[in-house]
PDB file of C-alpha atoms in Angstrom:
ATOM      1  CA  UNK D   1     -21.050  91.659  50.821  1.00 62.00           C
ATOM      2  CA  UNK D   2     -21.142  87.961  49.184  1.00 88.00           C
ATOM      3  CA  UNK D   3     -22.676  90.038  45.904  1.00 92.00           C
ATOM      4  CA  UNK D   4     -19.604  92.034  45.157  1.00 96.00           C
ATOM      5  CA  UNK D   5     -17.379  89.022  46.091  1.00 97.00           C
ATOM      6  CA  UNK D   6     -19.738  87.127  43.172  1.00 97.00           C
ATOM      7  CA  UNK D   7     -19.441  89.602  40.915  1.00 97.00           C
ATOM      8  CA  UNK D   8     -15.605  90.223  41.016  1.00 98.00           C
ATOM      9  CA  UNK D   9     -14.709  86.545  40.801  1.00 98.00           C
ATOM     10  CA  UNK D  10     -17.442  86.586  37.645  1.00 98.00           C
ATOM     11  CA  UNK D  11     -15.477  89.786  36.122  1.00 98.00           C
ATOM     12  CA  UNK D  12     -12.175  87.655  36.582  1.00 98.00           C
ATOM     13  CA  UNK D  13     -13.755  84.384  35.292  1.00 98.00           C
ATOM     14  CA  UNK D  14     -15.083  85.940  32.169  1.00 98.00           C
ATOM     15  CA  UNK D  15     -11.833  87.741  31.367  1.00 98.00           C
ATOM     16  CA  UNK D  16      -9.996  84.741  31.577  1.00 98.00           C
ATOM     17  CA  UNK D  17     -12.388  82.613  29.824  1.00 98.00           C
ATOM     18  CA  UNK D  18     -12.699  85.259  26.648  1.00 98.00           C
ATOM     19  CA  UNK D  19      -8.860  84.963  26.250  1.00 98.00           C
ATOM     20  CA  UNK D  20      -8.767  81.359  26.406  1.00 98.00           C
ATOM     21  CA  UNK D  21     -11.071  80.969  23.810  1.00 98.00           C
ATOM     22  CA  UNK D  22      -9.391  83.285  21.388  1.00 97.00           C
ATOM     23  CA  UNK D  23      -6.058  81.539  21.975  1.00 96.00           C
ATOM     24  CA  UNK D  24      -4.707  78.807  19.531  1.00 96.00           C
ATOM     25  CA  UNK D  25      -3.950  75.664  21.683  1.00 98.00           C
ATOM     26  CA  UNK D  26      -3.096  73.281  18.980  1.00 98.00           C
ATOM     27  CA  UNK D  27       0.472  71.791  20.116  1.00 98.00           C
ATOM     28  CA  UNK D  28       0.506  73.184  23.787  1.00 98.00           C
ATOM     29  CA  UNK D  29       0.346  70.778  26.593  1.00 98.00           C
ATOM     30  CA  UNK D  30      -2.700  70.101  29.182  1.00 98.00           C
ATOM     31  CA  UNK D  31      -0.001  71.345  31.700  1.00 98.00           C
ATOM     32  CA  UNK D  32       0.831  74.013  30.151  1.00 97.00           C
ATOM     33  CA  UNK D  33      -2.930  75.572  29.465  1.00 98.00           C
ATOM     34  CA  UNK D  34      -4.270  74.578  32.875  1.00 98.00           C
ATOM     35  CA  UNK D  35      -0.817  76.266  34.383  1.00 98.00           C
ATOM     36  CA  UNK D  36      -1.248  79.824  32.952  1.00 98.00           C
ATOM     37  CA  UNK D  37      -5.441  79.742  33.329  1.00 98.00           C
ATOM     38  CA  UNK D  38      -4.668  79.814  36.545  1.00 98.00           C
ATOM     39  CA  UNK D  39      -1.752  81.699  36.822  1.00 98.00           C
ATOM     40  CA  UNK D  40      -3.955  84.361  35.037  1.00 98.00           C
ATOM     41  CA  UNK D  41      -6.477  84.055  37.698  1.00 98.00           C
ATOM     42  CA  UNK D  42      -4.085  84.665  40.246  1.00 98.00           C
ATOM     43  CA  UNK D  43      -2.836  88.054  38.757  1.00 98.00           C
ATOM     44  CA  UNK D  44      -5.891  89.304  38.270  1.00 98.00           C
ATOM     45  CA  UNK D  45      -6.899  89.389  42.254  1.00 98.00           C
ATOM     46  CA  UNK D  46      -9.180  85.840  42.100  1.00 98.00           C
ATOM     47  CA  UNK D  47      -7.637  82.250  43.379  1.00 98.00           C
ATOM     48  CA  UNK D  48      -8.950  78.873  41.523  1.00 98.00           C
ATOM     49  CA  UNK D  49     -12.251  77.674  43.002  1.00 98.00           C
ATOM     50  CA  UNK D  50     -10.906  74.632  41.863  1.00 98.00           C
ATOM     51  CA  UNK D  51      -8.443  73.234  39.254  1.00 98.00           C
ATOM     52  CA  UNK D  52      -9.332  74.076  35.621  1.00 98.00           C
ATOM     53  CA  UNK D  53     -10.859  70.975  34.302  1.00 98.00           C
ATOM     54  CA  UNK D  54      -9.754  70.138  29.953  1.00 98.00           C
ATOM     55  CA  UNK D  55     -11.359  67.310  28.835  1.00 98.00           C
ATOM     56  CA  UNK D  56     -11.193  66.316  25.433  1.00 98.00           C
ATOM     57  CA  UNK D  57     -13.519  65.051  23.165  1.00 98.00           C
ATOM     58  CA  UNK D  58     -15.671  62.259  25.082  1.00 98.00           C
ATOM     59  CA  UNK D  59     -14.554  63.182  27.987  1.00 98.00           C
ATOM     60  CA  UNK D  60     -17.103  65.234  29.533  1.00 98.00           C
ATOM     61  CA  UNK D  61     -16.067  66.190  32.538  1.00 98.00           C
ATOM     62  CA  UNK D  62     -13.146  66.269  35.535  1.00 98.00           C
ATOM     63  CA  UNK D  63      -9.979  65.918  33.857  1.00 98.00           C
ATOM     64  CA  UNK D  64      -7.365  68.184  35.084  1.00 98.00           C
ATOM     65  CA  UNK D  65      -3.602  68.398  34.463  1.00 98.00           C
ATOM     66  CA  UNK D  66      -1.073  65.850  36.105  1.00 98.00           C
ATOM     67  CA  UNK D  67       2.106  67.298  37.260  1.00 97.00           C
ATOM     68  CA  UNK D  68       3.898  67.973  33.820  1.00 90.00           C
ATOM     69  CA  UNK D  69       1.223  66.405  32.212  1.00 96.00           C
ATOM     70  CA  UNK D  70       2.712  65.817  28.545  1.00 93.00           C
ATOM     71  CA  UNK D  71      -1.127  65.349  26.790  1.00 98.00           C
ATOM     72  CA  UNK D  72      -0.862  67.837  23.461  1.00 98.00           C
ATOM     73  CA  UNK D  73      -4.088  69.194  21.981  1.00 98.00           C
ATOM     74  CA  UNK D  74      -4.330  68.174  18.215  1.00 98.00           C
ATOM     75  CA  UNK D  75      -6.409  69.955  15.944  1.00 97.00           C
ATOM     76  CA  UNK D  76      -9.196  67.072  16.054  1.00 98.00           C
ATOM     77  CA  UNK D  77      -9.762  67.819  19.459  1.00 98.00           C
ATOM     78  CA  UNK D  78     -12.753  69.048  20.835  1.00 98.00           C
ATOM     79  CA  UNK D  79     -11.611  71.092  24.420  1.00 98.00           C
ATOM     80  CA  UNK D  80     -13.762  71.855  26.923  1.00 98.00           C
ATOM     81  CA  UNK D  81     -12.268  74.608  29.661  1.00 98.00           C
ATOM     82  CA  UNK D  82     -13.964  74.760  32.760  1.00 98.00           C
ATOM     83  CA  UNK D  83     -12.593  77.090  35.167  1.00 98.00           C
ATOM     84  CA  UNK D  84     -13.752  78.699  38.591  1.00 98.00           C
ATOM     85  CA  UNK D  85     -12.951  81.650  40.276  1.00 98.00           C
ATOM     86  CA  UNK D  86     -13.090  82.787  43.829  1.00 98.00           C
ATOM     87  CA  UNK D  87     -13.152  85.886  46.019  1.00 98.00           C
ATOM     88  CA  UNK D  88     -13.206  84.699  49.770  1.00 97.00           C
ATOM     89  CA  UNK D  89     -14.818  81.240  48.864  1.00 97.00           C
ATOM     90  CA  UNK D  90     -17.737  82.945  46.944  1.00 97.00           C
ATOM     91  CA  UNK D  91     -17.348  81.276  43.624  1.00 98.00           C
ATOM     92  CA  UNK D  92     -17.380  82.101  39.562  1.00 98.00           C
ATOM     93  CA  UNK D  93     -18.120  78.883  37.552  1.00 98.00           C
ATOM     94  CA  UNK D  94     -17.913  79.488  33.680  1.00 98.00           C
ATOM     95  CA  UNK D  95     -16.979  77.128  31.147  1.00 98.00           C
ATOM     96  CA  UNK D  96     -15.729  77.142  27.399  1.00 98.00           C
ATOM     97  CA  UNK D  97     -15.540  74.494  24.385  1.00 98.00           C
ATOM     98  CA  UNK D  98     -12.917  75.285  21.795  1.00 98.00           C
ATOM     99  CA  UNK D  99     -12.166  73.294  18.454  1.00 98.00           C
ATOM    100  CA  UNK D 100     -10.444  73.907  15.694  1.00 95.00           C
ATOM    101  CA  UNK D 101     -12.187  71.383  13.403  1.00 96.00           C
ATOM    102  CA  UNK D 102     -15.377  72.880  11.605  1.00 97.00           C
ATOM    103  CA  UNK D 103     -17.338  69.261  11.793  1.00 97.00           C
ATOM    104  CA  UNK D 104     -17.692  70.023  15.818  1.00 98.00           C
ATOM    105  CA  UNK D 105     -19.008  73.732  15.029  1.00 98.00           C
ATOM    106  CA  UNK D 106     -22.719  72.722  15.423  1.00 98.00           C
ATOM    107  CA  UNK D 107     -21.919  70.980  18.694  1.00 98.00           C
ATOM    108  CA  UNK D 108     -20.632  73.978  20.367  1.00 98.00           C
ATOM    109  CA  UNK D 109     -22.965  76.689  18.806  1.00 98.00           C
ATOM    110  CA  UNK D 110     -25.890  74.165  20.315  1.00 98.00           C
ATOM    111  CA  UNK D 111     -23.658  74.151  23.924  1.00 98.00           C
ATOM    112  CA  UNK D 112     -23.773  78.177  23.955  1.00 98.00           C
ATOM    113  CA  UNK D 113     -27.381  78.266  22.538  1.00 98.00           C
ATOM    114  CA  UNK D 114     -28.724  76.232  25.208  1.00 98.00           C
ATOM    115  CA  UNK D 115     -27.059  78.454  27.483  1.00 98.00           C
ATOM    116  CA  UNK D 116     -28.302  81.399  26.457  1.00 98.00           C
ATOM    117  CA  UNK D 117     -31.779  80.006  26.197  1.00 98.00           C
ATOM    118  CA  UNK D 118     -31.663  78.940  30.355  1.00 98.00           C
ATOM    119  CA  UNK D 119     -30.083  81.911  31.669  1.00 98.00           C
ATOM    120  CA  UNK D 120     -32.600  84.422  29.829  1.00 97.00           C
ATOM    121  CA  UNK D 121     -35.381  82.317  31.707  1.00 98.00           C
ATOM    122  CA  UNK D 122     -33.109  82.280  34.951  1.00 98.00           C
ATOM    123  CA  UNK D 123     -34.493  84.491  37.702  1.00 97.00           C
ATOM    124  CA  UNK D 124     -36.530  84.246  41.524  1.00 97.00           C
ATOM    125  CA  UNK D 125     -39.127  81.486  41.148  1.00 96.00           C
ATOM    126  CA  UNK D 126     -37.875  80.294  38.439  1.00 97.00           C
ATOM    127  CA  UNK D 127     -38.987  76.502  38.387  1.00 97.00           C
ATOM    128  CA  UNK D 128     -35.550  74.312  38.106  1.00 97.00           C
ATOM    129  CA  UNK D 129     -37.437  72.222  35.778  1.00 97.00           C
ATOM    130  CA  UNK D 130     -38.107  74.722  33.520  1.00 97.00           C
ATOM    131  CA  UNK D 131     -34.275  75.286  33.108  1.00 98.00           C
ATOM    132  CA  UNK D 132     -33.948  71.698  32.593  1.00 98.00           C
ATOM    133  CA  UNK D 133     -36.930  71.505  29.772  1.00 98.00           C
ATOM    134  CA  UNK D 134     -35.605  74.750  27.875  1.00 98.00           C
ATOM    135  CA  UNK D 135     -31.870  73.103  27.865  1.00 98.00           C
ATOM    136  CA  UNK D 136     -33.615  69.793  26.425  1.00 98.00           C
ATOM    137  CA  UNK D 137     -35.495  71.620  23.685  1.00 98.00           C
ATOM    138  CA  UNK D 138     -33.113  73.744  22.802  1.00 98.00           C
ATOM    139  CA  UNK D 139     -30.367  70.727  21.917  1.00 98.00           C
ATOM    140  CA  UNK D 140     -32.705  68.411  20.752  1.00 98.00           C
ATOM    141  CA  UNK D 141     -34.678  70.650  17.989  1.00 98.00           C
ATOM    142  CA  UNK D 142     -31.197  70.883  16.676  1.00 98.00           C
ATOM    143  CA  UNK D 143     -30.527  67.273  16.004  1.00 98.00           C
ATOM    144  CA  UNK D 144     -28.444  66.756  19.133  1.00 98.00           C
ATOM    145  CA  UNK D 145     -28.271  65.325  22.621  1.00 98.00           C
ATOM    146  CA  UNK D 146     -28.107  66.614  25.944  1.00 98.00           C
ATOM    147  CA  UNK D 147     -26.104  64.843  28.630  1.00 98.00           C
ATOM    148  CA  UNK D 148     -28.780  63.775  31.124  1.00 98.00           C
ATOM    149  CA  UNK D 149     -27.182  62.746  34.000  1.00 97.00           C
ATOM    150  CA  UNK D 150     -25.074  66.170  34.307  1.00 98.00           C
ATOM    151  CA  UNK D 151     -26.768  69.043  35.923  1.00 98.00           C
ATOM    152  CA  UNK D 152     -25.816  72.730  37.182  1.00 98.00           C
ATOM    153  CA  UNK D 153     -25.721  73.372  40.815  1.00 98.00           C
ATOM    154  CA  UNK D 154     -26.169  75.897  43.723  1.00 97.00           C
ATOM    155  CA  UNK D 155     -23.283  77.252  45.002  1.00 97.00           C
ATOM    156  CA  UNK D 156     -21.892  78.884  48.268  1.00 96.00           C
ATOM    157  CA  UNK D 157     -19.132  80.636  50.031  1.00 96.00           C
ATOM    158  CA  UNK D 158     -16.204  77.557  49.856  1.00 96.00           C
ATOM    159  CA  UNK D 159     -19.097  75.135  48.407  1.00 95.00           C
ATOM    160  CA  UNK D 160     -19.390  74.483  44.872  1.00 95.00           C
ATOM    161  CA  UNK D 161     -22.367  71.754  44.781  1.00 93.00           C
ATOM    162  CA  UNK D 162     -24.235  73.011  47.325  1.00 92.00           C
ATOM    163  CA  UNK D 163     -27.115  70.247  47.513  1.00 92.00           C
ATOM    164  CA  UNK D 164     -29.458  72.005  44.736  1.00 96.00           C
ATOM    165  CA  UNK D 165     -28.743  70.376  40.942  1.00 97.00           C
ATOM    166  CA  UNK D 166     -30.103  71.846  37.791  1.00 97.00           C
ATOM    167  CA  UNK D 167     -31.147  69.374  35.089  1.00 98.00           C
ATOM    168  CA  UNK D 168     -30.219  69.881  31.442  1.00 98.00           C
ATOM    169  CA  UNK D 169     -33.067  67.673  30.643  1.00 98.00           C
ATOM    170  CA  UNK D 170     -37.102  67.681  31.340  1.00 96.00           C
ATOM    171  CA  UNK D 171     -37.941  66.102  35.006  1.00 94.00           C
ATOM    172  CA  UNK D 172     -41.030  65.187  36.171  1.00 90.00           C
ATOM    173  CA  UNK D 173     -41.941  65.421  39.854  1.00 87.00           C
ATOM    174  CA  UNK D 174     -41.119  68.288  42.554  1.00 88.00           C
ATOM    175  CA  UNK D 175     -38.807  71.011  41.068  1.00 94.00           C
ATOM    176  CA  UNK D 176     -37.535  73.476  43.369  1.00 96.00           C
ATOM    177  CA  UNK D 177     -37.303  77.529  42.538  1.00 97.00           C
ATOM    178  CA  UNK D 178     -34.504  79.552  42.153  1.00 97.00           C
ATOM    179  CA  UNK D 179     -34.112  81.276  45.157  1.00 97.00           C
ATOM    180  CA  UNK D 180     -33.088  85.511  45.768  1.00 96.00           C
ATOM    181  CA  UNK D 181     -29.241  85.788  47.314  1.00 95.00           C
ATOM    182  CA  UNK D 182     -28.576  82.585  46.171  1.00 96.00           C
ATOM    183  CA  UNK D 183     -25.884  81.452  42.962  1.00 97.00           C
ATOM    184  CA  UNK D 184     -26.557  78.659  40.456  1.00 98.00           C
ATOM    185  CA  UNK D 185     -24.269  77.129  37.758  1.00 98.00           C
ATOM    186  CA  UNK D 186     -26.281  76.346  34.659  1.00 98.00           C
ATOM    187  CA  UNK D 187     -24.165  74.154  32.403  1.00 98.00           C
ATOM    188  CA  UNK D 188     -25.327  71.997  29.579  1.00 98.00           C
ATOM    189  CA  UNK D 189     -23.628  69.513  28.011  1.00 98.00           C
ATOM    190  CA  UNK D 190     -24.468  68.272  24.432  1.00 98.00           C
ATOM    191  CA  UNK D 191     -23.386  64.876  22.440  1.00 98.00           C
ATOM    192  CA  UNK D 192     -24.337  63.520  18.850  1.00 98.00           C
ATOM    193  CA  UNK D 193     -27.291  61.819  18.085  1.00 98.00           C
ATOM    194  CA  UNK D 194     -25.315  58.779  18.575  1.00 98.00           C
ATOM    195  CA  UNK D 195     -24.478  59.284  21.988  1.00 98.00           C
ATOM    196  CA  UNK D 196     -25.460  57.795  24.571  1.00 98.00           C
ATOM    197  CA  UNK D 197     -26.647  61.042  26.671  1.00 98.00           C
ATOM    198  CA  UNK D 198     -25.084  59.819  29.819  1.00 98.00           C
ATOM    199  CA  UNK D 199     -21.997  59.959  30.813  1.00 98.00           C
ATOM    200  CA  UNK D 200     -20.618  57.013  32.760  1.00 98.00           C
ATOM    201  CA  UNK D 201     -16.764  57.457  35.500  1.00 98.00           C
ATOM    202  CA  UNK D 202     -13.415  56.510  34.411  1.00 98.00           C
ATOM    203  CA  UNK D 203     -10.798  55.117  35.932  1.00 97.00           C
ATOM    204  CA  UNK D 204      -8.286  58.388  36.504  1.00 97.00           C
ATOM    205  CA  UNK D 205      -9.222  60.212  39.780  1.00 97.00           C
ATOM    206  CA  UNK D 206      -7.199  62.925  39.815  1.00 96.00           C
ATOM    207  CA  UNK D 207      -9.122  65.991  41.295  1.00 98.00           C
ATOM    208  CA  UNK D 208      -9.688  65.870  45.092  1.00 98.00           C
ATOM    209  CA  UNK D 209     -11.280  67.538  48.252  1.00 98.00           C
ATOM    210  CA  UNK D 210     -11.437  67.410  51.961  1.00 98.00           C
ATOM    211  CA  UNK D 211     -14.374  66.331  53.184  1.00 97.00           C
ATOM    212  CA  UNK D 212     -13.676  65.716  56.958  1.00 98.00           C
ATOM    213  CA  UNK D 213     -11.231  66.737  59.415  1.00 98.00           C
ATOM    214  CA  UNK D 214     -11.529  63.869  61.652  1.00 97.00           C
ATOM    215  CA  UNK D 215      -7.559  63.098  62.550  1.00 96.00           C
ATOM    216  CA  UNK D 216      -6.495  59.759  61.557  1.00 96.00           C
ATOM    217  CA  UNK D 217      -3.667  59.696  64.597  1.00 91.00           C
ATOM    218  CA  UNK D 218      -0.662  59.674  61.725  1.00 94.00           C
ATOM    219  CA  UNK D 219       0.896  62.280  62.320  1.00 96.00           C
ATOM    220  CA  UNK D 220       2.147  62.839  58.515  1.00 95.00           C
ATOM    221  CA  UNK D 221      -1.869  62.568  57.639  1.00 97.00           C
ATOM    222  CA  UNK D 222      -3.138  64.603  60.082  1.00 97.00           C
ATOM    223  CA  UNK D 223      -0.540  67.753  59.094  1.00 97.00           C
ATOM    224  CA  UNK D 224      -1.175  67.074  56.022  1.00 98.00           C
ATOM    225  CA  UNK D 225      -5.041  67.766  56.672  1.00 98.00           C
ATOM    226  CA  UNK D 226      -4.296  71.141  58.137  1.00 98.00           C
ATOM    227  CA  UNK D 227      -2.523  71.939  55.634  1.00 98.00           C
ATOM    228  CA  UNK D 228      -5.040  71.032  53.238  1.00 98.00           C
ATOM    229  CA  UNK D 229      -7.617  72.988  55.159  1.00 98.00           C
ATOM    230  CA  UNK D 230      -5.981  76.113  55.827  1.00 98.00           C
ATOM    231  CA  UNK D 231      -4.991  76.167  51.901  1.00 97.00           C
ATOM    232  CA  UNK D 232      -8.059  75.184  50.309  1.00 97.00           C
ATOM    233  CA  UNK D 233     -11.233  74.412  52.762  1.00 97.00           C
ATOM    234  CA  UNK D 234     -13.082  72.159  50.800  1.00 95.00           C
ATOM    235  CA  UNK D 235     -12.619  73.181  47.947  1.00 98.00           C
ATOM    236  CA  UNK D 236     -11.275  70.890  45.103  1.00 98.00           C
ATOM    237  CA  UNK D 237      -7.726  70.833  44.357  1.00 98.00           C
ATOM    238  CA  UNK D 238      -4.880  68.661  42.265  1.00 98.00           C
ATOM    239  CA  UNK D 239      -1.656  66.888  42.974  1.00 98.00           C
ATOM    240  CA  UNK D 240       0.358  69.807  40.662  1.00 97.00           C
ATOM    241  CA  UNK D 241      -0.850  71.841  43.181  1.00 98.00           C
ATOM    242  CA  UNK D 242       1.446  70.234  46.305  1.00 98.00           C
ATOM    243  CA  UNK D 243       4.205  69.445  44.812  1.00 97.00           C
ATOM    244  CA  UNK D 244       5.972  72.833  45.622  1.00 96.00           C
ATOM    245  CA  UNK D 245       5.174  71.583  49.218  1.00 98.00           C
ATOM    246  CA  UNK D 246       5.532  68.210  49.165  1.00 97.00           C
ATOM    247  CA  UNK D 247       7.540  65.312  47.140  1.00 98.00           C
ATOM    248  CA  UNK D 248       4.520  63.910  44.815  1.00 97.00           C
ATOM    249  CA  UNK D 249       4.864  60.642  45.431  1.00 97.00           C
ATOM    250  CA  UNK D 250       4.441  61.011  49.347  1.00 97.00           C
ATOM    251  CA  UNK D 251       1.275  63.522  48.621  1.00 98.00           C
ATOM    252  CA  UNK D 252      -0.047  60.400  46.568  1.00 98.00           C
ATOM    253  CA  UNK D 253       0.579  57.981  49.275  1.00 97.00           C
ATOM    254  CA  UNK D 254      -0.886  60.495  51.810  1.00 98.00           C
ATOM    255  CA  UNK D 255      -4.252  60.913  49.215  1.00 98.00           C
ATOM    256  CA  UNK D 256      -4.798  57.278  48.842  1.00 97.00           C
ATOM    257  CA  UNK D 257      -4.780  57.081  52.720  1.00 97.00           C
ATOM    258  CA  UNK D 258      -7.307  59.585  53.547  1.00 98.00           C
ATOM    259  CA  UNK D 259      -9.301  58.428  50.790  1.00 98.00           C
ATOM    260  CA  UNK D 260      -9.746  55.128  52.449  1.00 97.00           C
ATOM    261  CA  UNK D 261     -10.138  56.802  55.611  1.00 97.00           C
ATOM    262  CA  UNK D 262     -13.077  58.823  54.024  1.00 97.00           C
ATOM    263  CA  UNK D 263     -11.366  62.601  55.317  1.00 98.00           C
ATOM    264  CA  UNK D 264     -10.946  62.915  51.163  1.00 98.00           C
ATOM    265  CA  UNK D 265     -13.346  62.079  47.942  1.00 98.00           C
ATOM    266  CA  UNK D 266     -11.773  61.841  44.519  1.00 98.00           C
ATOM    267  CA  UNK D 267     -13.666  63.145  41.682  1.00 98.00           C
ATOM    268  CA  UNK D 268     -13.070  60.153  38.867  1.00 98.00           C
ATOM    269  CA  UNK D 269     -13.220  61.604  34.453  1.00 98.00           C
ATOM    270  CA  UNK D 270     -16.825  61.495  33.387  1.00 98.00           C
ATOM    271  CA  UNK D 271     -16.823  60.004  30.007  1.00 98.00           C
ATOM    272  CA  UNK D 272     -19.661  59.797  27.425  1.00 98.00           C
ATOM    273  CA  UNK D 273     -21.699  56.155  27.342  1.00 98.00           C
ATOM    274  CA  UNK D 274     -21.129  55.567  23.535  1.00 98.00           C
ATOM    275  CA  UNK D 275     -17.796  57.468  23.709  1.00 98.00           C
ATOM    276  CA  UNK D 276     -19.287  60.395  21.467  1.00 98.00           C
ATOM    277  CA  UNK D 277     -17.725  63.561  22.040  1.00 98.00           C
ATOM    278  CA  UNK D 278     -18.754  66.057  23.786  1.00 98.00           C
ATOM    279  CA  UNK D 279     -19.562  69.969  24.567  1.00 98.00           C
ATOM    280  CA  UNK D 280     -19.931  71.841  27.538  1.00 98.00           C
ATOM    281  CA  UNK D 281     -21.156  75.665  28.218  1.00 98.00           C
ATOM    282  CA  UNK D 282     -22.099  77.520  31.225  1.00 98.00           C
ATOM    283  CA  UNK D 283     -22.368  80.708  33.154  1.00 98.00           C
ATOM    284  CA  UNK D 284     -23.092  81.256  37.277  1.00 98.00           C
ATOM    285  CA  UNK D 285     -26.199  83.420  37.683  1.00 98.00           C
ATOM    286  CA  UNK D 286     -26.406  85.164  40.931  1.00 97.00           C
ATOM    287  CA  UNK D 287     -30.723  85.924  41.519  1.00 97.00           C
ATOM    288  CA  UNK D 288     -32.365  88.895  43.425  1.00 95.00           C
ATOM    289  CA  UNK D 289     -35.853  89.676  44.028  1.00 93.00           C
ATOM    290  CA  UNK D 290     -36.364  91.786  41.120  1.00 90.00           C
ATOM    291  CA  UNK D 291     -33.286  90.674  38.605  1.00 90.00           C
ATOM    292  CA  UNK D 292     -30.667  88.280  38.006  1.00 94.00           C
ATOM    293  CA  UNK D 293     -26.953  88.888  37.421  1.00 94.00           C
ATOM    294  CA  UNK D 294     -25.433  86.751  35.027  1.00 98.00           C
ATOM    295  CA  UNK D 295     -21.878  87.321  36.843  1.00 98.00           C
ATOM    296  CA  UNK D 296     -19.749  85.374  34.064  1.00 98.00           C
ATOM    297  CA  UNK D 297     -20.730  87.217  31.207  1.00 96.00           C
TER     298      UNK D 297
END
C-alpha cells in the first residue's frame, strides 16, 4: 500500500535529517556531506528520490555536489539540506537549514516556525491558499521575508512535482484543496528584509531528469536512456551518480545532447534576487479523510 511505502521513506528521511543537523560540517566538503546523506539512506532500506540538494547562503535552491566537488562549508555559512527518500517511487521530501553563526539564528527559527504553523493547518479540504497565507504571516510578523516564487508540491509514486504547487505566500484567485490519499511537500523559504523575495536561476545546471524516451537513433544516446530509465525513472539524478558507469566527460557530452534533444531537463541553482541569504524548512504530509500524517517528522 502507497501509505506504508510513504511512511517508511518518511521514517528514513527524518532519521537521516535529525543526524545531519546535529553533525558539525564546518571544514567537510559538499562531496563529502551529500556522499554519506545518501549513503545513509541507502543502509537504512530507502534509495535517494533525488540527489541531496546544499545550497549555501543565497542560494536557495538546486545545488548538488559535482563529482569530488572540493566546496568546504565555513562557519559563515548558512546550509540548507534538502534530501528525499523513496520506497518504490513513493517519495519522503524533508529539508534542514544548519548554521553555525548565531546572526542567522532568527532566519532558521522563522523557516521551522512557518513550518510548523502550515502543517498544523494541513489536512482534507484544506484550502492551498490558506497554507500559503499562514506561511506569509508567520515570516513576515517576524521581520522577515518569504520567498514568493517557491512553493511546495504534490507528489506521486516516481513524481516529485506532480502538477499541484503550494504557495508560501497569500494568492488570490482559485485555490485548490488538499486532497485524501494524496502527499504534499510544504516548504517555506525565508530571506531578510532586504531581500528581494524571489529567487531568480543561475548559471550551473547540474541536477537532471528524463523526461522522454523518444530514441534519438545514436546508439550511445539511446542506451544511455535505458539506462537512465531502468535506474532512475524520472526521477532527478547527478553526474556523481554515473561516473561508476560511465567516464564523466562522455556522460556530460551524452547530457548536453539529450538536453537539446528535449529527452532531458536540467534543473539550473535558484539564487535569491538581492543575493540575501537564505533558509529553507519542510516536511511531506500524507492526508486522509479524517487525519493527516506528517510522515517526516
Amino acid at each position: 500500500m502507497s501509505l506504508d511505502n510513504y511512511i517508511r521513506a518518511g521514517q528514513i528521511a527524518a532519521q537521516v535529517r535529525e543526524n545531519a543537523r546535529k553533525k558539525n560540517h564546518v571544514g567537510r566538503t559538499l562531496y563529502e556531506i551529500c556522499d554519506s546523506i545518501e549513503s545513509e539512506i541507502n543502509e537504512r532500506g530507502g534509495q535517494p528520490a533525488f540527489p541531496v540538494n546544499i545550497s549555501l547562503n543565497e542560494i536557495a535552491a538546486h545545488y548538488t555536489a559535482e563529482p569530488d566537488d572540493q566546496i568546504v562549508i565555513k562557519d559563515t555559512d548558512i546550509v540548507k539540506i534538502d534530501l528525499g527518500v523513496h520506497i518504490d517511487g513513493y517519495v519522503a521530501d524533508t529539508a534542514v537549514t544548519i548554521s553555525y553563526d548565531s546572526k542567522y539564528d532568527q532566519l532558521i527559527k522563522i523557516a521551522e516556525l512557518s513550518l510548523h504553523e502550515a502543517t498544523k493547518i494541513a489536512k482534507c479540504a484544506t484550502k492551498s491558499s490558506e497554507i500559503g497565507k499562514t506561511i506569509e504571516n508567520t515570516i513576515t510578523h517576524n521581520g522577515l521575508k518569504p520567498i514568493q516564487n517557491l512553493s511546495g508540491h504534490s507528489l506521486e509514486q516516481y513524481v516529485i512535482h506532480a502538477g499541484k504547487s503550494i504557495p508560501n505566500i497569500k494568492t488570490y484567485g482559485p485555490s485548490f484543496s488538499l486532497m485524501p490519499n494524496q502527499a504534499y511537500a510544504i516548504e517555506p523559504f525565508v530571506t531578510t528584509k532586504d531581500g528581494l523575495g524571489i529567487v531568480y536561476e543561475g548559471k550551473i545546471r547540474n541536477i537532471f531528469s528524463l523526461v522522454s524516451r523518444k530514441p534519438t537513433k545514436n546508439k550511445d544516446t539511446d542506451e544511455f536512456i535505458i539506462y537512465l530509465w531502468n535506474r532512475f525513472k524520472t526521477l532527478p539524478f547527478a553526474v556523481r551518480w554515473l561516473v561508476n558507469d560511465f567516464a564523466e566527460s562522455k556522460a556530460r557530452e551524452m547530457l548536453e545532447y539529450l538536453i537539446k534533444k528535449k529527452n532531458i531537463r536540467s534543473y539550473p541553482i535558484l539564487v535569491e534576487g538581492n543575493n540575501k541569504v537564505v533558509s529553507q524548512a519542510e516536511h511531506t504530509v500524507f492526508i486522509l479523510e479524517n487525519l493527516s500524517h506528517v510522515i517526516t517528522k
